[in-house]
Amino acid sequence: MTVRAFSVIGGEDDLPVYPFTREDRLESHYFMAWERRRWLNSDMRMKGRPECRALYFDLICISFEQSPIGTLPDDMSLLAKFTHTDQGHFEQLCASAFGPLHKWRRCRCEDEEEVRLYHPMVLRTLTEAVARKADNRAKTEAANIQKRLQRLRTTVAGFAPDLAKNDAAIRWMDEWLIKEGCEYRNATWIERAMMGWSNRMFDGRAKR
């Protein structure tokens, strides 16, 4: 999942284009970050009625299960249904200054021209979650590469101890094995990789 720029399209309404699409998912995130200090000192909590605050929180949670993630339908009947509230009563609550839809805004979805609702706080939370996910993935991939290189180095050391000390050789053989589609690095494959490195070095010297 990548985060696109939160752009503004032209047109009569100049609605912002939501940066996430229906293809974007955070399926492994069964929880959401909640800035409790920000919430405890917010106008919504300090001035909103208890019922409005409860529905406000419900809608934030519901938005994480919607598509695109973090949005709500721009439809009062659906929102009332989501919150198990009578539509007329729900609309009355939303008409108050600190209603269930406090600071929710209209936007357009990039992959469709559908108009939905988004909340800046929810969008910021999602953006940070995506960044953390990408960072964790990068760290995991880097750790896996290091482990794979170390295993290869240990195996090569059993054949040629001096060659195992050559970082460039180990990295080249690792890339060669991946390119050749080697799934199980047995002795035959390791010997072929070592021969490939040897031939590469020989060809390099021959061209001088």
mmCIF file of the C-alpha atoms, coordinates in Angstrom:
data_MODEL
# 
_entry.id   MODEL 
# 
loop_
_atom_site.group_PDB 
_atom_site.id 
_atom_site.type_symbol 
_atom_site.label_atom_id 
_atom_site.label_alt_id 
_atom_site.label_comp_id 
_atom_site.label_asym_id 
_atom_site.label_entity_id 
_atom_site.label_seq_id 
_atom_site.pdbx_PDB_ins_code 
_atom_site.Cartn_x 
_atom_site.Cartn_y 
_atom_site.Cartn_z 
_atom_site.occupancy 
_atom_site.B_iso_or_equiv 
_atom_site.pdbx_formal_charge 
_atom_site.auth_seq_id 
_atom_site.auth_comp_id 
_atom_site.auth_asym_id 
_atom_site.auth_atom_id 
_atom_site.pdbx_PDB_model_num 
ATOM 1   C CA . MET A 1 1   ? 0.000   0.000   0.000   1.00 0.00 ? 1   MET A CA 1 
ATOM 2   C CA . THR A 1 2   ? 1.328   3.389   -0.976  1.00 0.00 ? 2   THR A CA 1 
ATOM 3   C CA . VAL A 1 3   ? 0.090   6.782   0.171   1.00 0.00 ? 3   VAL A CA 1 
ATOM 4   C CA . ARG A 1 4   ? -0.696  9.163   -2.661  1.00 0.00 ? 4   ARG A CA 1 
ATOM 5   C CA . ALA A 1 5   ? -0.874  12.916  -2.408  1.00 0.00 ? 5   ALA A CA 1 
ATOM 6   C CA . PHE A 1 6   ? -4.103  14.274  -0.971  1.00 0.00 ? 6   PHE A CA 1 
ATOM 7   C CA . SER A 1 7   ? -4.899  16.403  -4.006  1.00 0.00 ? 7   SER A CA 1 
ATOM 8   C CA . VAL A 1 8   ? -7.801  18.671  -4.858  1.00 0.00 ? 8   VAL A CA 1 
ATOM 9   C CA . ILE A 1 9   ? -9.680  18.246  -8.101  1.00 0.00 ? 9   ILE A CA 1 
ATOM 10  C CA . GLY A 1 10  ? -11.345 21.012  -10.014 1.00 0.00 ? 10  GLY A CA 1 
ATOM 11  C CA . GLY A 1 11  ? -15.054 21.301  -10.451 1.00 0.00 ? 11  GLY A CA 1 
ATOM 12  C CA . GLU A 1 12  ? -17.988 22.923  -8.814  1.00 0.00 ? 12  GLU A CA 1 
ATOM 13  C CA . ASP A 1 13  ? -17.265 21.557  -5.333  1.00 0.00 ? 13  ASP A CA 1 
ATOM 14  C CA . ASP A 1 14  ? -13.458 21.332  -5.427  1.00 0.00 ? 14  ASP A CA 1 
ATOM 15  C CA . LEU A 1 15  ? -13.650 18.221  -3.268  1.00 0.00 ? 15  LEU A CA 1 
ATOM 16  C CA . PRO A 1 16  ? -10.364 16.657  -2.155  1.00 0.00 ? 16  PRO A CA 1 
ATOM 17  C CA . VAL A 1 17  ? -9.444  13.303  -3.682  1.00 0.00 ? 17  VAL A CA 1 
ATOM 18  C CA . TYR A 1 18  ? -9.006  10.667  -0.991  1.00 0.00 ? 18  TYR A CA 1 
ATOM 19  C CA . PRO A 1 19  ? -5.474  9.169   -1.130  1.00 0.00 ? 19  PRO A CA 1 
ATOM 20  C CA . PHE A 1 20  ? -6.446  5.527   -0.487  1.00 0.00 ? 20  PHE A CA 1 
ATOM 21  C CA . THR A 1 21  ? -8.370  3.316   -2.919  1.00 0.00 ? 21  THR A CA 1 
ATOM 22  C CA . ARG A 1 22  ? -10.523 0.211   -2.553  1.00 0.00 ? 22  ARG A CA 1 
ATOM 23  C CA . GLU A 1 23  ? -7.443  -1.898  -3.241  1.00 0.00 ? 23  GLU A CA 1 
ATOM 24  C CA . ASP A 1 24  ? -5.650  -0.591  -0.149  1.00 0.00 ? 24  ASP A CA 1 
ATOM 25  C CA . ARG A 1 25  ? -5.969  -2.783  2.927   1.00 0.00 ? 25  ARG A CA 1 
ATOM 26  C CA . LEU A 1 26  ? -4.638  -3.013  6.469   1.00 0.00 ? 26  LEU A CA 1 
ATOM 27  C CA . GLU A 1 27  ? -6.007  -6.481  7.120   1.00 0.00 ? 27  GLU A CA 1 
ATOM 28  C CA . SER A 1 28  ? -3.362  -7.401  9.694   1.00 0.00 ? 28  SER A CA 1 
ATOM 29  C CA . HIS A 1 29  ? -4.209  -4.305  11.773  1.00 0.00 ? 29  HIS A CA 1 
ATOM 30  C CA . TYR A 1 30  ? -7.039  -5.404  14.048  1.00 0.00 ? 30  TYR A CA 1 
ATOM 31  C CA . PHE A 1 31  ? -6.478  -2.382  16.296  1.00 0.00 ? 31  PHE A CA 1 
ATOM 32  C CA . MET A 1 32  ? -6.165  1.354   15.738  1.00 0.00 ? 32  MET A CA 1 
ATOM 33  C CA . ALA A 1 33  ? -3.998  3.945   17.435  1.00 0.00 ? 33  ALA A CA 1 
ATOM 34  C CA . TRP A 1 34  ? -5.955  6.328   19.640  1.00 0.00 ? 34  TRP A CA 1 
ATOM 35  C CA . GLU A 1 35  ? -4.412  9.581   20.862  1.00 0.00 ? 35  GLU A CA 1 
ATOM 36  C CA . ARG A 1 36  ? -6.045  9.610   24.290  1.00 0.00 ? 36  ARG A CA 1 
ATOM 37  C CA . ARG A 1 37  ? -4.572  12.938  25.429  1.00 0.00 ? 37  ARG A CA 1 
ATOM 38  C CA . ARG A 1 38  ? -5.717  14.622  22.253  1.00 0.00 ? 38  ARG A CA 1 
ATOM 39  C CA . TRP A 1 39  ? -9.158  13.104  22.726  1.00 0.00 ? 39  TRP A CA 1 
ATOM 40  C CA . LEU A 1 40  ? -9.431  13.972  26.423  1.00 0.00 ? 40  LEU A CA 1 
ATOM 41  C CA . ASN A 1 41  ? -8.726  17.629  25.660  1.00 0.00 ? 41  ASN A CA 1 
ATOM 42  C CA . SER A 1 42  ? -10.727 17.864  22.438  1.00 0.00 ? 42  SER A CA 1 
ATOM 43  C CA . ASP A 1 43  ? -13.782 20.078  21.979  1.00 0.00 ? 43  ASP A CA 1 
ATOM 44  C CA . MET A 1 44  ? -15.751 17.031  20.888  1.00 0.00 ? 44  MET A CA 1 
ATOM 45  C CA . ARG A 1 45  ? -15.255 15.315  24.225  1.00 0.00 ? 45  ARG A CA 1 
ATOM 46  C CA . MET A 1 46  ? -15.580 18.473  26.317  1.00 0.00 ? 46  MET A CA 1 
ATOM 47  C CA . LYS A 1 47  ? -18.667 19.865  24.580  1.00 0.00 ? 47  LYS A CA 1 
ATOM 48  C CA . GLY A 1 48  ? -20.350 16.923  22.868  1.00 0.00 ? 48  GLY A CA 1 
ATOM 49  C CA . ARG A 1 49  ? -23.302 15.119  24.422  1.00 0.00 ? 49  ARG A CA 1 
ATOM 50  C CA . PRO A 1 50  ? -22.556 11.579  25.691  1.00 0.00 ? 50  PRO A CA 1 
ATOM 51  C CA . GLU A 1 51  ? -24.693 10.013  22.949  1.00 0.00 ? 51  GLU A CA 1 
ATOM 52  C CA . CYS A 1 52  ? -22.946 12.047  20.257  1.00 0.00 ? 52  CYS A CA 1 
ATOM 53  C CA . ARG A 1 53  ? -19.528 11.129  21.615  1.00 0.00 ? 53  ARG A CA 1 
ATOM 54  C CA . ALA A 1 54  ? -20.426 7.429   21.620  1.00 0.00 ? 54  ALA A CA 1 
ATOM 55  C CA . LEU A 1 55  ? -21.701 7.494   18.035  1.00 0.00 ? 55  LEU A CA 1 
ATOM 56  C CA . TYR A 1 56  ? -18.711 9.598   16.974  1.00 0.00 ? 56  TYR A CA 1 
ATOM 57  C CA . PHE A 1 57  ? -16.340 6.925   18.276  1.00 0.00 ? 57  PHE A CA 1 
ATOM 58  C CA . ASP A 1 58  ? -18.422 4.137   16.698  1.00 0.00 ? 58  ASP A CA 1 
ATOM 59  C CA . LEU A 1 59  ? -18.243 5.820   13.299  1.00 0.00 ? 59  LEU A CA 1 
ATOM 60  C CA . ILE A 1 60  ? -14.473 6.150   13.525  1.00 0.00 ? 60  ILE A CA 1 
ATOM 61  C CA . CYS A 1 61  ? -14.201 2.419   14.243  1.00 0.00 ? 61  CYS A CA 1 
ATOM 62  C CA . ILE A 1 62  ? -16.676 1.626   11.459  1.00 0.00 ? 62  ILE A CA 1 
ATOM 63  C CA . SER A 1 63  ? -14.651 3.669   8.962   1.00 0.00 ? 63  SER A CA 1 
ATOM 64  C CA . PHE A 1 64  ? -11.692 1.306   9.393   1.00 0.00 ? 64  PHE A CA 1 
ATOM 65  C CA . GLU A 1 65  ? -13.885 -1.502  8.021   1.00 0.00 ? 65  GLU A CA 1 
ATOM 66  C CA . GLN A 1 66  ? -15.136 0.498   5.057   1.00 0.00 ? 66  GLN A CA 1 
ATOM 67  C CA . SER A 1 67  ? -13.813 0.698   1.515   1.00 0.00 ? 67  SER A CA 1 
ATOM 68  C CA . PRO A 1 68  ? -11.805 2.782   0.910   1.00 0.00 ? 68  PRO A CA 1 
ATOM 69  C CA . ILE A 1 69  ? -10.472 2.322   4.407   1.00 0.00 ? 69  ILE A CA 1 
ATOM 70  C CA . GLY A 1 70  ? -11.045 5.285   6.714   1.00 0.00 ? 70  GLY A CA 1 
ATOM 71  C CA . THR A 1 71  ? -14.130 6.606   4.899   1.00 0.00 ? 71  THR A CA 1 
ATOM 72  C CA . LEU A 1 72  ? -17.875 6.571   5.478   1.00 0.00 ? 72  LEU A CA 1 
ATOM 73  C CA . PRO A 1 73  ? -20.742 6.675   2.983   1.00 0.00 ? 73  PRO A CA 1 
ATOM 74  C CA . ASP A 1 74  ? -22.218 10.120  2.409   1.00 0.00 ? 74  ASP A CA 1 
ATOM 75  C CA . ASP A 1 75  ? -25.642 8.717   3.209   1.00 0.00 ? 75  ASP A CA 1 
ATOM 76  C CA . MET A 1 76  ? -27.538 9.508   6.408   1.00 0.00 ? 76  MET A CA 1 
ATOM 77  C CA . SER A 1 77  ? -29.764 6.438   6.141   1.00 0.00 ? 77  SER A CA 1 
ATOM 78  C CA . LEU A 1 78  ? -26.752 4.111   5.967   1.00 0.00 ? 78  LEU A CA 1 
ATOM 79  C CA . LEU A 1 79  ? -24.923 5.888   8.776   1.00 0.00 ? 79  LEU A CA 1 
ATOM 80  C CA . ALA A 1 80  ? -28.004 5.670   10.983  1.00 0.00 ? 80  ALA A CA 1 
ATOM 81  C CA . LYS A 1 81  ? -28.229 1.968   10.172  1.00 0.00 ? 81  LYS A CA 1 
ATOM 82  C CA . PHE A 1 82  ? -24.534 1.456   10.972  1.00 0.00 ? 82  PHE A CA 1 
ATOM 83  C CA . THR A 1 83  ? -25.029 3.036   14.396  1.00 0.00 ? 83  THR A CA 1 
ATOM 84  C CA . HIS A 1 84  ? -28.377 1.313   15.091  1.00 0.00 ? 84  HIS A CA 1 
ATOM 85  C CA . THR A 1 85  ? -30.015 4.715   15.400  1.00 0.00 ? 85  THR A CA 1 
ATOM 86  C CA . ASP A 1 86  ? -33.312 6.027   14.068  1.00 0.00 ? 86  ASP A CA 1 
ATOM 87  C CA . GLN A 1 87  ? -32.503 8.121   11.004  1.00 0.00 ? 87  GLN A CA 1 
ATOM 88  C CA . GLY A 1 88  ? -34.504 11.132  12.120  1.00 0.00 ? 88  GLY A CA 1 
ATOM 89  C CA . HIS A 1 89  ? -32.861 11.109  15.529  1.00 0.00 ? 89  HIS A CA 1 
ATOM 90  C CA . PHE A 1 90  ? -29.427 10.602  13.969  1.00 0.00 ? 90  PHE A CA 1 
ATOM 91  C CA . GLU A 1 91  ? -29.922 13.603  11.689  1.00 0.00 ? 91  GLU A CA 1 
ATOM 92  C CA . GLN A 1 92  ? -30.976 15.718  14.660  1.00 0.00 ? 92  GLN A CA 1 
ATOM 93  C CA . LEU A 1 93  ? -27.817 14.752  16.515  1.00 0.00 ? 93  LEU A CA 1 
ATOM 94  C CA . CYS A 1 94  ? -25.675 15.560  13.469  1.00 0.00 ? 94  CYS A CA 1 
ATOM 95  C CA . ALA A 1 95  ? -27.256 19.008  13.259  1.00 0.00 ? 95  ALA A CA 1 
ATOM 96  C CA . SER A 1 96  ? -25.687 19.945  16.592  1.00 0.00 ? 96  SER A CA 1 
ATOM 97  C CA . ALA A 1 97  ? -22.284 21.656  16.748  1.00 0.00 ? 97  ALA A CA 1 
ATOM 98  C CA . PHE A 1 98  ? -20.635 18.544  18.178  1.00 0.00 ? 98  PHE A CA 1 
ATOM 99  C CA . GLY A 1 99  ? -22.626 15.767  16.578  1.00 0.00 ? 99  GLY A CA 1 
ATOM 100 C CA . PRO A 1 100 ? -21.569 12.240  15.543  1.00 0.00 ? 100 PRO A CA 1 
ATOM 101 C CA . LEU A 1 101 ? -20.125 13.564  12.265  1.00 0.00 ? 101 LEU A CA 1 
ATOM 102 C CA . HIS A 1 102 ? -18.062 16.329  13.867  1.00 0.00 ? 102 HIS A CA 1 
ATOM 103 C CA . LYS A 1 103 ? -15.243 17.310  11.449  1.00 0.00 ? 103 LYS A CA 1 
ATOM 104 C CA . TRP A 1 104 ? -16.114 14.600  8.930   1.00 0.00 ? 104 TRP A CA 1 
ATOM 105 C CA . ARG A 1 105 ? -15.791 16.090  5.437   1.00 0.00 ? 105 ARG A CA 1 
ATOM 106 C CA . ARG A 1 106 ? -16.830 15.135  1.935   1.00 0.00 ? 106 ARG A CA 1 
ATOM 107 C CA . CYS A 1 107 ? -14.256 13.828  -0.552  1.00 0.00 ? 107 CYS A CA 1 
ATOM 108 C CA . ARG A 1 108 ? -14.081 11.954  -3.831  1.00 0.00 ? 108 ARG A CA 1 
ATOM 109 C CA . CYS A 1 109 ? -12.578 8.500   -4.240  1.00 0.00 ? 109 CYS A CA 1 
ATOM 110 C CA . GLU A 1 110 ? -9.805  8.374   -6.819  1.00 0.00 ? 110 GLU A CA 1 
ATOM 111 C CA . ASP A 1 111 ? -10.758 5.078   -8.486  1.00 0.00 ? 111 ASP A CA 1 
ATOM 112 C CA . GLU A 1 112 ? -14.426 6.078   -8.690  1.00 0.00 ? 112 GLU A CA 1 
ATOM 113 C CA . GLU A 1 113 ? -16.245 9.368   -8.702  1.00 0.00 ? 113 GLU A CA 1 
ATOM 114 C CA . GLU A 1 114 ? -18.134 8.347   -5.555  1.00 0.00 ? 114 GLU A CA 1 
ATOM 115 C CA . VAL A 1 115 ? -18.417 11.022  -2.883  1.00 0.00 ? 115 VAL A CA 1 
ATOM 116 C CA . ARG A 1 116 ? -17.722 9.766   0.640   1.00 0.00 ? 116 ARG A CA 1 
ATOM 117 C CA . LEU A 1 117 ? -16.780 11.195  4.032   1.00 0.00 ? 117 LEU A CA 1 
ATOM 118 C CA . TYR A 1 118 ? -13.330 11.301  5.612   1.00 0.00 ? 118 TYR A CA 1 
ATOM 119 C CA . HIS A 1 119 ? -11.951 12.611  8.905   1.00 0.00 ? 119 HIS A CA 1 
ATOM 120 C CA . PRO A 1 120 ? -8.500  14.302  9.057   1.00 0.00 ? 120 PRO A CA 1 
ATOM 121 C CA . MET A 1 121 ? -7.608  12.506  12.294  1.00 0.00 ? 121 MET A CA 1 
ATOM 122 C CA . VAL A 1 122 ? -8.544  9.104   10.864  1.00 0.00 ? 122 VAL A CA 1 
ATOM 123 C CA . LEU A 1 123 ? -6.573  9.829   7.699   1.00 0.00 ? 123 LEU A CA 1 
ATOM 124 C CA . ARG A 1 124 ? -3.501  10.831  9.725   1.00 0.00 ? 124 ARG A CA 1 
ATOM 125 C CA . THR A 1 125 ? -3.766  7.653   11.809  1.00 0.00 ? 125 THR A CA 1 
ATOM 126 C CA . LEU A 1 126 ? -4.002  5.514   8.671   1.00 0.00 ? 126 LEU A CA 1 
ATOM 127 C CA . THR A 1 127 ? -1.097  7.290   6.993   1.00 0.00 ? 127 THR A CA 1 
ATOM 128 C CA . GLU A 1 128 ? 1.097   6.658   10.031  1.00 0.00 ? 128 GLU A CA 1 
ATOM 129 C CA . ALA A 1 129 ? -0.009  3.008   10.164  1.00 0.00 ? 129 ALA A CA 1 
ATOM 130 C CA . VAL A 1 130 ? 0.915   2.526   6.505   1.00 0.00 ? 130 VAL A CA 1 
ATOM 131 C CA . ALA A 1 131 ? 4.314   4.145   7.106   1.00 0.00 ? 131 ALA A CA 1 
ATOM 132 C CA . ARG A 1 132 ? 4.970   1.858   10.085  1.00 0.00 ? 132 ARG A CA 1 
ATOM 133 C CA . LYS A 1 133 ? 3.902   -1.171  8.071   1.00 0.00 ? 133 LYS A CA 1 
ATOM 134 C CA . ALA A 1 134 ? 6.279   -0.268  5.241   1.00 0.00 ? 134 ALA A CA 1 
ATOM 135 C CA . ASP A 1 135 ? 9.101   0.380   7.712   1.00 0.00 ? 135 ASP A CA 1 
ATOM 136 C CA . ASN A 1 136 ? 8.542   -2.954  9.459   1.00 0.00 ? 136 ASN A CA 1 
ATOM 137 C CA . ARG A 1 137 ? 8.430   -4.764  6.122   1.00 0.00 ? 137 ARG A CA 1 
ATOM 138 C CA . ALA A 1 138 ? 11.701  -3.149  5.059   1.00 0.00 ? 138 ALA A CA 1 
ATOM 139 C CA . LYS A 1 139 ? 13.360  -4.097  8.355   1.00 0.00 ? 139 LYS A CA 1 
ATOM 140 C CA . THR A 1 140 ? 12.113  -7.685  8.071   1.00 0.00 ? 140 THR A CA 1 
ATOM 141 C CA . GLU A 1 141 ? 13.316  -7.987  4.480   1.00 0.00 ? 141 GLU A CA 1 
ATOM 142 C CA . ALA A 1 142 ? 16.721  -6.563  5.409   1.00 0.00 ? 142 ALA A CA 1 
ATOM 143 C CA . ALA A 1 143 ? 17.033  -9.011  8.313   1.00 0.00 ? 143 ALA A CA 1 
ATOM 144 C CA . ASN A 1 144 ? 16.050  -11.931 6.067   1.00 0.00 ? 144 ASN A CA 1 
ATOM 145 C CA . ILE A 1 145 ? 18.663  -10.930 3.500   1.00 0.00 ? 145 ILE A CA 1 
ATOM 146 C CA . GLN A 1 146 ? 21.369  -10.784 6.158   1.00 0.00 ? 146 GLN A CA 1 
ATOM 147 C CA . LYS A 1 147 ? 20.406  -14.220 7.463   1.00 0.00 ? 147 LYS A CA 1 
ATOM 148 C CA . ARG A 1 148 ? 20.424  -15.654 3.944   1.00 0.00 ? 148 ARG A CA 1 
ATOM 149 C CA . LEU A 1 149 ? 23.849  -14.159 3.215   1.00 0.00 ? 149 LEU A CA 1 
ATOM 150 C CA . GLN A 1 150 ? 25.233  -15.499 6.482   1.00 0.00 ? 150 GLN A CA 1 
ATOM 151 C CA . ARG A 1 151 ? 23.960  -19.008 5.705   1.00 0.00 ? 151 ARG A CA 1 
ATOM 152 C CA . LEU A 1 152 ? 25.526  -18.805 2.252   1.00 0.00 ? 152 LEU A CA 1 
ATOM 153 C CA . ARG A 1 153 ? 28.807  -17.556 3.701   1.00 0.00 ? 153 ARG A CA 1 
ATOM 154 C CA . THR A 1 154 ? 28.884  -20.448 6.182   1.00 0.00 ? 154 THR A CA 1 
ATOM 155 C CA . THR A 1 155 ? 28.215  -22.979 3.424   1.00 0.00 ? 155 THR A CA 1 
ATOM 156 C CA . VAL A 1 156 ? 30.830  -21.495 1.084   1.00 0.00 ? 156 VAL A CA 1 
ATOM 157 C CA . ALA A 1 157 ? 33.358  -21.568 3.932   1.00 0.00 ? 157 ALA A CA 1 
ATOM 158 C CA . GLY A 1 158 ? 33.090  -25.359 3.891   1.00 0.00 ? 158 GLY A CA 1 
ATOM 159 C CA . PHE A 1 159 ? 34.318  -25.358 0.283   1.00 0.00 ? 159 PHE A CA 1 
ATOM 160 C CA . ALA A 1 160 ? 36.598  -22.329 0.109   1.00 0.00 ? 160 ALA A CA 1 
ATOM 161 C CA . PRO A 1 161 ? 37.305  -20.477 3.388   1.00 0.00 ? 161 PRO A CA 1 
ATOM 162 C CA . ASP A 1 162 ? 39.063  -17.561 1.678   1.00 0.00 ? 162 ASP A CA 1 
ATOM 163 C CA . LEU A 1 163 ? 36.208  -17.046 -0.773  1.00 0.00 ? 163 LEU A CA 1 
ATOM 164 C CA . ALA A 1 164 ? 33.740  -16.924 2.122   1.00 0.00 ? 164 ALA A CA 1 
ATOM 165 C CA . LYS A 1 165 ? 35.551  -13.817 3.408   1.00 0.00 ? 165 LYS A CA 1 
ATOM 166 C CA . ASN A 1 166 ? 34.878  -11.970 0.146   1.00 0.00 ? 166 ASN A CA 1 
ATOM 167 C CA . ASP A 1 167 ? 31.705  -9.901  0.673   1.00 0.00 ? 167 ASP A CA 1 
ATOM 168 C CA . ALA A 1 168 ? 31.385  -9.044  -3.019  1.00 0.00 ? 168 ALA A CA 1 
ATOM 169 C CA . ALA A 1 169 ? 31.601  -12.717 -3.957  1.00 0.00 ? 169 ALA A CA 1 
ATOM 170 C CA . ILE A 1 170 ? 28.965  -13.741 -1.414  1.00 0.00 ? 170 ILE A CA 1 
ATOM 171 C CA . ARG A 1 171 ? 26.547  -11.064 -2.594  1.00 0.00 ? 171 ARG A CA 1 
ATOM 172 C CA . TRP A 1 172 ? 27.135  -11.919 -6.249  1.00 0.00 ? 172 TRP A CA 1 
ATOM 173 C CA . MET A 1 173 ? 26.550  -15.635 -5.631  1.00 0.00 ? 173 MET A CA 1 
ATOM 174 C CA . ASP A 1 174 ? 23.411  -14.852 -3.635  1.00 0.00 ? 174 ASP A CA 1 
ATOM 175 C CA . GLU A 1 175 ? 22.002  -12.775 -6.498  1.00 0.00 ? 175 GLU A CA 1 
ATOM 176 C CA . TRP A 1 176 ? 23.036  -15.440 -9.014  1.00 0.00 ? 176 TRP A CA 1 
ATOM 177 C CA . LEU A 1 177 ? 21.246  -18.191 -7.079  1.00 0.00 ? 177 LEU A CA 1 
ATOM 178 C CA . ILE A 1 178 ? 18.099  -16.073 -6.893  1.00 0.00 ? 178 ILE A CA 1 
ATOM 179 C CA . LYS A 1 179 ? 18.276  -15.259 -10.600 1.00 0.00 ? 179 LYS A CA 1 
ATOM 180 C CA . GLU A 1 180 ? 18.701  -18.952 -11.452 1.00 0.00 ? 180 GLU A CA 1 
ATOM 181 C CA . GLY A 1 181 ? 15.598  -19.813 -9.449  1.00 0.00 ? 181 GLY A CA 1 
ATOM 182 C CA . CYS A 1 182 ? 17.385  -21.907 -6.835  1.00 0.00 ? 182 CYS A CA 1 
ATOM 183 C CA . GLU A 1 183 ? 14.905  -22.834 -4.107  1.00 0.00 ? 183 GLU A CA 1 
ATOM 184 C CA . TYR A 1 184 ? 17.118  -25.204 -2.109  1.00 0.00 ? 184 TYR A CA 1 
ATOM 185 C CA . ARG A 1 185 ? 20.782  -24.256 -1.843  1.00 0.00 ? 185 ARG A CA 1 
ATOM 186 C CA . ASN A 1 186 ? 22.399  -27.681 -1.793  1.00 0.00 ? 186 ASN A CA 1 
ATOM 187 C CA . ALA A 1 187 ? 26.054  -28.468 -2.494  1.00 0.00 ? 187 ALA A CA 1 
ATOM 188 C CA . THR A 1 188 ? 25.506  -28.700 -6.251  1.00 0.00 ? 188 THR A CA 1 
ATOM 189 C CA . TRP A 1 189 ? 23.997  -25.243 -6.450  1.00 0.00 ? 189 TRP A CA 1 
ATOM 190 C CA . ILE A 1 190 ? 26.693  -23.737 -4.223  1.00 0.00 ? 190 ILE A CA 1 
ATOM 191 C CA . GLU A 1 191 ? 29.432  -25.254 -6.393  1.00 0.00 ? 191 GLU A CA 1 
ATOM 192 C CA . ARG A 1 192 ? 27.764  -23.869 -9.521  1.00 0.00 ? 192 ARG A CA 1 
ATOM 193 C CA . ALA A 1 193 ? 27.573  -20.417 -7.922  1.00 0.00 ? 193 ALA A CA 1 
ATOM 194 C CA . MET A 1 194 ? 31.242  -20.583 -6.954  1.00 0.00 ? 194 MET A CA 1 
ATOM 195 C CA . MET A 1 195 ? 32.141  -21.633 -10.490 1.00 0.00 ? 195 MET A CA 1 
ATOM 196 C CA . GLY A 1 196 ? 30.087  -18.748 -11.856 1.00 0.00 ? 196 GLY A CA 1 
ATOM 197 C CA . TRP A 1 197 ? 31.984  -16.305 -9.656  1.00 0.00 ? 197 TRP A CA 1 
ATOM 198 C CA . SER A 1 198 ? 35.304  -17.848 -10.693 1.00 0.00 ? 198 SER A CA 1 
ATOM 199 C CA . ASN A 1 199 ? 34.411  -17.558 -14.392 1.00 0.00 ? 199 ASN A CA 1 
ATOM 200 C CA . ARG A 1 200 ? 33.339  -13.958 -13.863 1.00 0.00 ? 200 ARG A CA 1 
ATOM 201 C CA . MET A 1 201 ? 36.681  -13.116 -12.263 1.00 0.00 ? 201 MET A CA 1 
ATOM 202 C CA . PHE A 1 202 ? 38.569  -14.946 -15.021 1.00 0.00 ? 202 PHE A CA 1 
ATOM 203 C CA . ASP A 1 203 ? 36.660  -13.116 -17.769 1.00 0.00 ? 203 ASP A CA 1 
ATOM 204 C CA . GLY A 1 204 ? 37.325  -9.809  -16.027 1.00 0.00 ? 204 GLY A CA 1 
ATOM 205 C CA . ARG A 1 205 ? 41.062  -10.428 -15.905 1.00 0.00 ? 205 ARG A CA 1 
ATOM 206 C CA . ALA A 1 206 ? 41.108  -11.664 -19.510 1.00 0.00 ? 206 ALA A CA 1 
ATOM 207 C CA . LYS A 1 207 ? 39.590  -8.394  -20.745 1.00 0.00 ? 207 LYS A CA 1 
ATOM 208 C CA . ARG A 1 208 ? 42.324  -6.290  -19.147 1.00 0.00 ? 208 ARG A CA 1 
# 
